[in-house]
XYZ file of C-alpha atoms in Angstrom:
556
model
C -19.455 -11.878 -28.225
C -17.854 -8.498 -29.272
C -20.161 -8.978 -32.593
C -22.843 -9.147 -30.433
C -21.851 -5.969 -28.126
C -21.701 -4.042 -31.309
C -24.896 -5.415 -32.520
C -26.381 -4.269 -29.255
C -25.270 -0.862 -29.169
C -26.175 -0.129 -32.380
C -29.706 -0.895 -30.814
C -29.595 1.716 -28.260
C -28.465 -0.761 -25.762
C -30.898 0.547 -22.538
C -33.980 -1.495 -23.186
C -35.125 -4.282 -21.107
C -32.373 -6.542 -22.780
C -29.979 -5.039 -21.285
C -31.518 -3.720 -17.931
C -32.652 -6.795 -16.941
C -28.946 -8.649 -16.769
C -27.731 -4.979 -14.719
C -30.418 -5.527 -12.016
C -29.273 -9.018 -11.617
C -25.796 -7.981 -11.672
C -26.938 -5.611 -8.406
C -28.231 -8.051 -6.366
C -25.216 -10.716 -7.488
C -23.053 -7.795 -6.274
C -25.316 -7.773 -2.646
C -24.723 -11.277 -1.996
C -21.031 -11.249 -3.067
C -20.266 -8.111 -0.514
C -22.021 -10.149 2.510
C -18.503 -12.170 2.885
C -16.242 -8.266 2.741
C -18.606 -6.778 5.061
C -18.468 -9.733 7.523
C -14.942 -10.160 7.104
C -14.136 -6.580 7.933
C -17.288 -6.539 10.919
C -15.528 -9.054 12.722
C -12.137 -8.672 12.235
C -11.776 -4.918 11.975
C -14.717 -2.976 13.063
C -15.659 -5.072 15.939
C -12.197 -5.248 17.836
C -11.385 -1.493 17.277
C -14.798 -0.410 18.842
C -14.151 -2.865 21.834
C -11.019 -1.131 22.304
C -12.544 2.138 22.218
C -15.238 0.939 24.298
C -13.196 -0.153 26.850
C -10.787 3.080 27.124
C -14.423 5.088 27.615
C -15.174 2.519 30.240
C -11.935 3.099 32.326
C -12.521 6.905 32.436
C -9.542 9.122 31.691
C -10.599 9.864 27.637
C -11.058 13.056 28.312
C -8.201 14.218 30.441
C -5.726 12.582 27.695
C -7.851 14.715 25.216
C -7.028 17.685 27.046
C -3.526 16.863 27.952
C -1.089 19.057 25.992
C 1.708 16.536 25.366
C -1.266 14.440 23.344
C -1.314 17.406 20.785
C 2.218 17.904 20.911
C 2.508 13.983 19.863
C -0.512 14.944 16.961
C 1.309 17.553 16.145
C 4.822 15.891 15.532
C 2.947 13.001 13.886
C 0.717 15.650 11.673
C 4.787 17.786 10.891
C 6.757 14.588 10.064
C 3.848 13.293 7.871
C 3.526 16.413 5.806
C 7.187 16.871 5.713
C 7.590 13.394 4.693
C 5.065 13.922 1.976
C 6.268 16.981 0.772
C 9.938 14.885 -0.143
C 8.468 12.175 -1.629
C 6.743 14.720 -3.696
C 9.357 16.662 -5.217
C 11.749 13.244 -4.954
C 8.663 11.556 -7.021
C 8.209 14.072 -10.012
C 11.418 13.621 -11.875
C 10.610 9.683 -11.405
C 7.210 9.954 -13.006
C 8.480 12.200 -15.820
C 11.195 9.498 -16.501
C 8.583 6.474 -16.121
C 5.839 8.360 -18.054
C 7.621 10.509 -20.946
C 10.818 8.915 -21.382
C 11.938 6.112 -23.883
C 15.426 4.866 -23.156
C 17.455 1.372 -22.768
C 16.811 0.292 -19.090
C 13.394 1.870 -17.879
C 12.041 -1.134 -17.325
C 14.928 -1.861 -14.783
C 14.199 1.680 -13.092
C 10.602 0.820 -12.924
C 11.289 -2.284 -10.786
C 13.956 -0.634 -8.701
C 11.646 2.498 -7.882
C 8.662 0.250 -6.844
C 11.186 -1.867 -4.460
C 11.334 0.286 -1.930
C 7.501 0.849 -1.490
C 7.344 -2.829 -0.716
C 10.443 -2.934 1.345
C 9.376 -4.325 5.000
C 9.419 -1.265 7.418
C 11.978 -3.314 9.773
C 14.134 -3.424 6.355
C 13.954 0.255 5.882
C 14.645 1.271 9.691
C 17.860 -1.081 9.770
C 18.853 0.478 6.516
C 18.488 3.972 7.446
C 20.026 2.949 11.272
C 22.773 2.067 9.298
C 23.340 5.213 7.471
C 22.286 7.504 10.616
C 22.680 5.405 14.011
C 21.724 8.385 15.714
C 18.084 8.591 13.972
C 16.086 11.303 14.370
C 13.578 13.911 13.242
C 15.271 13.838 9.839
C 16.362 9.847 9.784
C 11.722 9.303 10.085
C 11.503 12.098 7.644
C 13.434 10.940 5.113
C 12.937 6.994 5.589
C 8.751 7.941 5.473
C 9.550 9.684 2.063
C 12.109 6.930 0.704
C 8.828 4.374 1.340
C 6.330 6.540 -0.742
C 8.477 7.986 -3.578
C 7.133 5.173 -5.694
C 3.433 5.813 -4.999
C 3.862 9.721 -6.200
C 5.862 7.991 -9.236
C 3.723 5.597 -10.684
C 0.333 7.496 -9.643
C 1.657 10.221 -11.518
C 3.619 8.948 -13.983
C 0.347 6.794 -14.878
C -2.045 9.680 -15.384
C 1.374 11.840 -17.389
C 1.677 8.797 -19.864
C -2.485 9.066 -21.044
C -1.440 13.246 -21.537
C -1.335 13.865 -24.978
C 1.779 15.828 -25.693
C 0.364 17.932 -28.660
C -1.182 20.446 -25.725
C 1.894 21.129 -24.136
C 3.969 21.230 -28.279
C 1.207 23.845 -29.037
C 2.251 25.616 -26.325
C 5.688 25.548 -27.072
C 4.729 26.709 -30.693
C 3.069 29.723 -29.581
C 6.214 30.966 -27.806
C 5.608 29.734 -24.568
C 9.140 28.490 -22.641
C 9.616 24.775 -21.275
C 9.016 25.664 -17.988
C 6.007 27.709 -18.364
C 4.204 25.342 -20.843
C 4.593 22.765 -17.922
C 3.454 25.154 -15.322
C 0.158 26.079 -17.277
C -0.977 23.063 -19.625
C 0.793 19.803 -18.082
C 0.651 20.810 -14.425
C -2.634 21.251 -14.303
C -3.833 18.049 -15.354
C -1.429 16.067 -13.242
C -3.100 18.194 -10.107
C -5.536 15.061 -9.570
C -2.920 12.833 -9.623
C -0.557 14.343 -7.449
C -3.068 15.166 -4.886
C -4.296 11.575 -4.942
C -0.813 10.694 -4.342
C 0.039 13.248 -1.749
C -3.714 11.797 0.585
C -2.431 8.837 0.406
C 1.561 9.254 1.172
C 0.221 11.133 4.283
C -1.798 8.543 5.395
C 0.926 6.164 5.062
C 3.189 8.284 6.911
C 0.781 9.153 9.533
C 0.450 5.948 10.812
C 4.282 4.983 10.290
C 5.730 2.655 12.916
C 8.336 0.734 12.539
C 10.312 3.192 11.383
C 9.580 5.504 13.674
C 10.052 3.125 16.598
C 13.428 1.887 15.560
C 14.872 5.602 15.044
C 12.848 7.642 16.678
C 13.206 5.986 19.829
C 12.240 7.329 23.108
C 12.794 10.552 21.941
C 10.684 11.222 19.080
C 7.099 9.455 19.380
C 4.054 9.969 16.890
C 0.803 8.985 17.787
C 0.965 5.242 16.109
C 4.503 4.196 18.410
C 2.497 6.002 21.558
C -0.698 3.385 21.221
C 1.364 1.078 21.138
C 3.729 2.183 24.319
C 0.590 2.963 26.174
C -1.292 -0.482 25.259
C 1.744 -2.796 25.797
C 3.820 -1.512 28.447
C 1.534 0.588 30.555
C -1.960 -1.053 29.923
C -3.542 2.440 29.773
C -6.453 1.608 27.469
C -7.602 4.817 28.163
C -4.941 6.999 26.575
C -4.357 4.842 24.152
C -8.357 5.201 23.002
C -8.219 8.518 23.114
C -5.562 8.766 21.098
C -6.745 6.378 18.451
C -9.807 8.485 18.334
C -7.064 11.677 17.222
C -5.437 9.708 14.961
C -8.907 8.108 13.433
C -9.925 11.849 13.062
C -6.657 12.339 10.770
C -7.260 9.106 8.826
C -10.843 9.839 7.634
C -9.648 13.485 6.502
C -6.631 11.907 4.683
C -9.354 9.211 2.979
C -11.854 12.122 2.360
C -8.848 13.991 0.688
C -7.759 10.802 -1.079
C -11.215 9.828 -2.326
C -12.287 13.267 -3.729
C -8.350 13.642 -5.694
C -9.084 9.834 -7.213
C -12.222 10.579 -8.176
C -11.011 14.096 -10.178
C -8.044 11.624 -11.479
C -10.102 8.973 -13.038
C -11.971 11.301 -14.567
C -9.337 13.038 -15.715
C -7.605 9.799 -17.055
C -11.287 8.896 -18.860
C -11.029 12.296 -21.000
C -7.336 11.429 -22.273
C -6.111 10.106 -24.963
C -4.754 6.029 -24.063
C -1.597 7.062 -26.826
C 1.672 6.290 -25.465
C 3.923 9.670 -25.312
C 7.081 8.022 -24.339
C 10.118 9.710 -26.662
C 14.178 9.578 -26.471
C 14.546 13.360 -24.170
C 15.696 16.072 -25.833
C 17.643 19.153 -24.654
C 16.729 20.842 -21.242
C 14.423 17.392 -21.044
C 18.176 15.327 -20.022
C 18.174 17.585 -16.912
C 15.172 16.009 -15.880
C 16.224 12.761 -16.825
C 19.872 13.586 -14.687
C 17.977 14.144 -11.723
C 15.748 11.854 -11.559
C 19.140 9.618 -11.980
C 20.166 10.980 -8.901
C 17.388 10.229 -7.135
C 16.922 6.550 -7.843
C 20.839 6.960 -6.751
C 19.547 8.136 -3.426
C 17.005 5.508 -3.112
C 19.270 2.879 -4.035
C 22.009 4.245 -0.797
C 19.872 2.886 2.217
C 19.678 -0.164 0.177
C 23.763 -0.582 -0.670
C 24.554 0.471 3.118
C 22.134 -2.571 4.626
C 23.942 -4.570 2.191
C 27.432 -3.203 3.549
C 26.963 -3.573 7.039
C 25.082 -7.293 6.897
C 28.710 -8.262 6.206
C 31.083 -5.673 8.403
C 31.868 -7.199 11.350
C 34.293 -5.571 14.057
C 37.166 -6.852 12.554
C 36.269 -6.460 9.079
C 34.117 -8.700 6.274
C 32.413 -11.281 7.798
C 29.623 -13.993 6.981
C 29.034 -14.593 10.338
C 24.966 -13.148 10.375
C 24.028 -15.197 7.555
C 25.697 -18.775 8.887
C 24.037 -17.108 12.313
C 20.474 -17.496 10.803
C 21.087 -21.263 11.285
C 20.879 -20.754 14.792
C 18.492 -18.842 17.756
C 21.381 -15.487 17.826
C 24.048 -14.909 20.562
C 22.695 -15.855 24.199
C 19.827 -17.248 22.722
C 18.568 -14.507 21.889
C 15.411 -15.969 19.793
C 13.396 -19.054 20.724
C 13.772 -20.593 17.090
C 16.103 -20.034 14.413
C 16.007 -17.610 11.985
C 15.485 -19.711 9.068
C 12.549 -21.177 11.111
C 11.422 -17.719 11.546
C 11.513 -16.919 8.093
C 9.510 -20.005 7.229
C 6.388 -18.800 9.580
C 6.741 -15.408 7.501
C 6.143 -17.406 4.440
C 3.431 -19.374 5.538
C 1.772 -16.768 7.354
C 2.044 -14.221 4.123
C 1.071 -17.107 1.537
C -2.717 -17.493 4.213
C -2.931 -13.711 4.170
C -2.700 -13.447 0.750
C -5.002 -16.156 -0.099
C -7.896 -14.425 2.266
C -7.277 -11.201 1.120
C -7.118 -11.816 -2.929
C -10.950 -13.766 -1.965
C -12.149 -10.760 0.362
C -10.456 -7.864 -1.773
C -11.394 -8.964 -4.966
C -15.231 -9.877 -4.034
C -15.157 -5.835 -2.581
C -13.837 -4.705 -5.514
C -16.638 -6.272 -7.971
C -19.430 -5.448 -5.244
C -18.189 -1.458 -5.629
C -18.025 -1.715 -9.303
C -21.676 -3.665 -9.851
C -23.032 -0.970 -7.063
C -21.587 1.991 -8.654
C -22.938 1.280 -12.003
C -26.394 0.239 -10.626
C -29.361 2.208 -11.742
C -30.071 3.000 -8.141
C -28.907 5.892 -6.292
C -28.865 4.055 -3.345
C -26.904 1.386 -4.696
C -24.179 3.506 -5.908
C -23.944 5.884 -2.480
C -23.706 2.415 -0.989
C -20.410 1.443 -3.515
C -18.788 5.062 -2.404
C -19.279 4.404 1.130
C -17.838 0.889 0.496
C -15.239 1.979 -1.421
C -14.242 4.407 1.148
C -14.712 2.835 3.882
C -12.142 -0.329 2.608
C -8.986 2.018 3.059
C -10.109 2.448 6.925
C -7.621 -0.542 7.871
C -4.523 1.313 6.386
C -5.191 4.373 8.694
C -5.921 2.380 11.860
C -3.473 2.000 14.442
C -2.238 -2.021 13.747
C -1.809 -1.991 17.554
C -5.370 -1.569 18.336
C -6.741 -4.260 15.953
C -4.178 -6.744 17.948
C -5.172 -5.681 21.278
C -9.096 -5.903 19.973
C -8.670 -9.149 18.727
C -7.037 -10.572 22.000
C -10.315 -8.577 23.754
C -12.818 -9.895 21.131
C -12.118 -13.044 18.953
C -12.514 -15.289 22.570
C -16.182 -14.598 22.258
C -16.455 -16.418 18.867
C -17.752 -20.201 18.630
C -13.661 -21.172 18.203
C -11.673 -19.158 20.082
C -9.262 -17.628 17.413
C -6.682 -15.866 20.150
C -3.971 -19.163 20.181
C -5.368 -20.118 16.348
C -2.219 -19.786 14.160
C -4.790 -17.552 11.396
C -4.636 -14.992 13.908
C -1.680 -13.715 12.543
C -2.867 -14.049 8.964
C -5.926 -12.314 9.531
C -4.117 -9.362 10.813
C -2.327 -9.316 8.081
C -5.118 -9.439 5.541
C -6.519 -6.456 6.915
C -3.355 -4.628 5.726
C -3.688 -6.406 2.231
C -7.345 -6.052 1.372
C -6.796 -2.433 0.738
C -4.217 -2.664 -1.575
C -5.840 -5.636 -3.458
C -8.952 -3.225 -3.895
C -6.758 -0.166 -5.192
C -4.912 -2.985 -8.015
C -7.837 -4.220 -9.036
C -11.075 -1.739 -9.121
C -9.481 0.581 -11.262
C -9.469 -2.545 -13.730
C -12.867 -4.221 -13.191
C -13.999 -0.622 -13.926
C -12.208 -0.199 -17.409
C -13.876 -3.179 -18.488
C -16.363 -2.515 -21.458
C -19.846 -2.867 -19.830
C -21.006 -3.993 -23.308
C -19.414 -7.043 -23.503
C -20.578 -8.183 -20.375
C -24.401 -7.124 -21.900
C -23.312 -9.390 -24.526
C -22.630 -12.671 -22.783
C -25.599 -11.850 -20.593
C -27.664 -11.680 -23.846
C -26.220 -14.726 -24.946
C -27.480 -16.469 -21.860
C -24.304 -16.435 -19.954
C -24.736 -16.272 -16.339
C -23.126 -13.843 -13.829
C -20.268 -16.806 -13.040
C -19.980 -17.448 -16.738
C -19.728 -14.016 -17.780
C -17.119 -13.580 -14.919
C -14.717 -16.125 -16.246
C -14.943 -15.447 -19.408
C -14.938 -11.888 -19.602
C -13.366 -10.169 -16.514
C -11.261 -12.579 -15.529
C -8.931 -12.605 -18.838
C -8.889 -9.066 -18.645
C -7.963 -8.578 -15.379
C -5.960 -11.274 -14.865
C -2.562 -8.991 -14.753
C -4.170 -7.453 -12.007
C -4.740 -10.078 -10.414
C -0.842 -11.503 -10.170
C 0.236 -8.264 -9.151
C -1.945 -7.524 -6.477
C -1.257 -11.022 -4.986
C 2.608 -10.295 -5.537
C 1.955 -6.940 -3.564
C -0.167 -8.592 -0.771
C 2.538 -11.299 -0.566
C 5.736 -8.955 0.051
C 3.059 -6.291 2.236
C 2.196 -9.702 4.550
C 5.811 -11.305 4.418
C 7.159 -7.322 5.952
C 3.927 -6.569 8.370
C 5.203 -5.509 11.420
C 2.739 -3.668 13.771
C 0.220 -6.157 14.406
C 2.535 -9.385 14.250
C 4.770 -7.750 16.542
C 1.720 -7.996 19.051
C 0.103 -11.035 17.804
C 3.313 -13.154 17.022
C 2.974 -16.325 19.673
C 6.563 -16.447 21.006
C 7.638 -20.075 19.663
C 6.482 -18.780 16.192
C 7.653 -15.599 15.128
C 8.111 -14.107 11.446
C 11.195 -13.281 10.234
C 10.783 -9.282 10.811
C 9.612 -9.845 14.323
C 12.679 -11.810 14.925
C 14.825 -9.295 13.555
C 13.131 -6.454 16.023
C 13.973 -8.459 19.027
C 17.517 -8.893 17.676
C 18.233 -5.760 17.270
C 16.915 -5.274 20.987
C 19.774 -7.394 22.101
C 23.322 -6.960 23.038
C 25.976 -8.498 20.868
C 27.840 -8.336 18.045
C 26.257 -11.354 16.230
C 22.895 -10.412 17.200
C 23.270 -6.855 15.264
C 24.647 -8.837 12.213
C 22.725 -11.825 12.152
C 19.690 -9.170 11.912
C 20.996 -7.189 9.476
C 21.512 -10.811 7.177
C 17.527 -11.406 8.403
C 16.763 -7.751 6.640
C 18.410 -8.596 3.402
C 16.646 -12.017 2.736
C 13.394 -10.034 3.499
C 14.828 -7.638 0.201
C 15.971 -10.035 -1.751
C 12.729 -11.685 -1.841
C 10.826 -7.953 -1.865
C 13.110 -7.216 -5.128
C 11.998 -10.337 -6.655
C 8.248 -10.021 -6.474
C 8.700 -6.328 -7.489
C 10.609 -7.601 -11.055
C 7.624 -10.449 -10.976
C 5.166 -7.271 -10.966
C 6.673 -5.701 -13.740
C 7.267 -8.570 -15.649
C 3.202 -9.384 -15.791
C 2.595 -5.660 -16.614
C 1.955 -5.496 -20.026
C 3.301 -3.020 -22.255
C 2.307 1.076 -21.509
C 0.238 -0.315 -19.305
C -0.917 0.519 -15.845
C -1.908 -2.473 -13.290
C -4.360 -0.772 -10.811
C -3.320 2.539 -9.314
C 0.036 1.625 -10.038
């Protein structure tokens, strides 16, 4: 097959050979994208624009437009966002430098233990950082936001610095030009796409934040995410809460915009580097980098160690008592199963998600690459819109899909509202993005010639699917299920809403612990928190361990 690739491009390669297996490929990719673009029609776009529909109906948009404290609230959100993303951008750089240029015993080890926290549920992360500040507060949001995203400014980063060929930057040096400024004018530079890539999308994340922003923010400090959701749930004003999806869906679409332009400049920055690997032992000012970055990952690692601590500090010292407590329903009966039952419906409701969303994400990401690559122009605006428009779950408020698909999902043949999938397809729509991000940046490194080859050979589009893109993207593949798996098994936003009360997942159960008076009920969800990390730390040092050498999977 790679006999006959060569073969053909020593032919020119562009004649009707080959066009007529890419127009095939196009309208393969058409019928493949009807399941995405029904999945997300129904379960996305259709209960959002009920919601919004019905907030316009009640009246009142308007006058929560015009309100004051609704800016104030997109104005906090818009602060702790950009403050958030400024931390985990400085925090981040040291990282990537030490993932990307570095070759020293235990990287690997630091490459699993940065990504942990990324995939760290966000009712892990808010106990953690309650545990280090009870108080909360402006800077407890701040600085859990950027402890969440420091690993996506580290590996998108540290992916495009490891394709940099170092001889720029050493001719620099040669030609008198000082550490510093030989980053600042040769390797900055080219990281720019990168690092603004990163920065869209750490906003975006912490933009719509809200579990940790519920659990230390409180009543105090609000953003526009934990207000929806006050104003849906407790005060049934589907009017405010419209409006204000309708500001926050304003600063999504900007963020994607952002994002979309920065990953297009990276990719094509990564396309003009060399694929060498740069990694070297550091030498001289190069260990300060190395030192902090240590301290860093120290700092990340310090929310982790004190959730640890206090799962087994009791009042009167060390205590198993919240782990032997998951056995039962919490002081007072505080849940209405166990916790080990709870963490059981988190398993089986993550395992569903991540079944639907590897089939959904993955049949996106091959209809965007077979659009993109389609003679056509309209074909390939089509794949950018699609493309695009596949991150829109991330930025939407998780409480408005819920409350849409209680409005919506009744008016289907089967009514999906008491269907235990209801749950799972929730969390899908958190998943599918993510799957898309691992895996298109794959399907599209994949020579186009070989897959003109087995079409020339008379393989068909299944054929040529399993046997060329699926060994190559196989890695992918893994990790983005291990991602969607720990992403589902952490989800809080929707389940929180969706979660039928005899069934709740493990992180739900944890919130309404830690809602609850009592002793027990504070440890017993602290023990709940570090079974969720135990397992998140597992599937991260899964993820590495299918990455193969110098190797990126995805965007990560």
């Amino acid at each position: 097959m790679a006999r006959a690739a060569r073969r053909l491009d020593s032919r020119g390669g562009h004649g009707r050979v080959t066009a007529r297996p890419g127009w095939g490929r196009t309208s393969a990719a058409g019928a493949l994208g009807v399941l995405p673009v029904a999945f997300l029609g129904v379960f996305f776009a259709w209960p959002v624009v009920a919601i919004l529909r019905l907030g316009f109906a009640d009246g009142g948009v308007a006058d929560t437009l015009a309100a004051p404290s609704t800016w104030r609230l997109a104005a906090f959100t818009v602060a702790q966002a950009l403050a958030a993303t400024v931390v985990a951008v400085l925090a981040g750089f040291p990282l990537a430098y030490l993932l990307a240029r570095v070759r020293l015993p235990g990287i690997a080890v630091v490459r699993t233990l940065v990504l942990v926290p990324f995939v760290l549920p966000t009712v892990v992360v808010g106990l953690a950082f309650r545990a280090l500040w009870p108080d909360g507060g402006v800077f407890g949001i701040v600085a859990a936001n950027a402890f969440f995203n420091v690993a996506v400014v580290a590996r998108t980063v540290g992916g495009l610095w490891s394709q940099l060929d170092r001889r720029a930057e050493d001719a620099a040096r040669s030609l008198g030009a000082s550490r510093r400024r030989a980053f600042r004018t040769v390797t900055l530079p080219a990281l720019l796409p990168a690092v603004s890539s990163a920065a869209a999308v750490v906003f975006l994340f912490c933009a719509t934040s809200f579990g940790v922003v519920l659990m230390l923010g409180g009543n105090r400090y609000r953003t526009l995410e934990t207000e929806i959701y006050l104003r849906t749930v407790n005060l049934l004003d589907l009017s405010g809460a419209a409006a204000l999806s309708l500001v926050q869906l304003a600063a999504v679409i900007a963020a994607l915009a952002v994002g979309a332009v920065a990953r297009r400049r990276r990719e094509s920055a990564a396309g003009l580097r060399t694929a060498r690997h740069s990694a070297r032992r550091p030498e001289g000012g190069e260990w300060a980098v190395v030192a902090v970055a240590g301290v860093v990952l120290c700092l990340l690692l310090t929310p982790i160690v004190a959730l640890l601590v206090r799962s087994v500090s009791g009042r009167d010292g060390f205590t198993w008592d919240g782990y032997r407590a998951l056995s039962g329903s919490g002081e007072d009966g505080a849940l209405t199963v166990t916790g080990w039952d709870a963490a059981l419906n988190s398993l089986r409701t993550a395992s569903d998600a991540t079944m639907l969303a590897l089939i959904v994400g993955v049949l996106a990401a091959v209809t965007v690459v077979v659009t993109r690559r389609s003679p056509r122009r309209g074909a390939r605006v089509a794949g950018e819109i699609t493309d695009a428009a596949l991150m829109l779950p991330l930025g939407v408020s998780a409480v408005t899909v819920g409350f849409g698909y209680l409005v919506t999902l009744g008016e289907l043949p089967w009514d999906l509202r008491t269907s235990p999938l209801l749950v799972p397809f929730a969390q899908a729509l958190v998943i599918i993005p993510l799957v898309v991000r691992l895996v298109l940046p794959v399907l599209r490194s994949v020579d186009e010639r070989l897959r003109q080859a087995a079409a020339t050979l008379g393989a068909g589009p299944a054929r040529v699917w399993r046997e060329v893109d699926l060994p190559l993207v196989a890695r992918s593949l893994v990790a983005a299920a291990a991602f969607g798996y720990v992403v589902a098994l952490g989800e809080f936003g929707a389940t929180s809403f969706l979660a039928r009360p005899d069934a709740p997942t493990l992180p739900v159960a944890v919130a309404d612990l830690v809602s609850r008076p009592g002793e027990l009920n504070q440890l017993m969800a602290y023990a709940g928190c570090v079974l969720l990390m135990v397992v998140t730390a597992l599937v991260a040092a899964l993820i590495e361990s299918v990455r193969a050498p110098h190797a990126r999977l995805g965007e990560f």
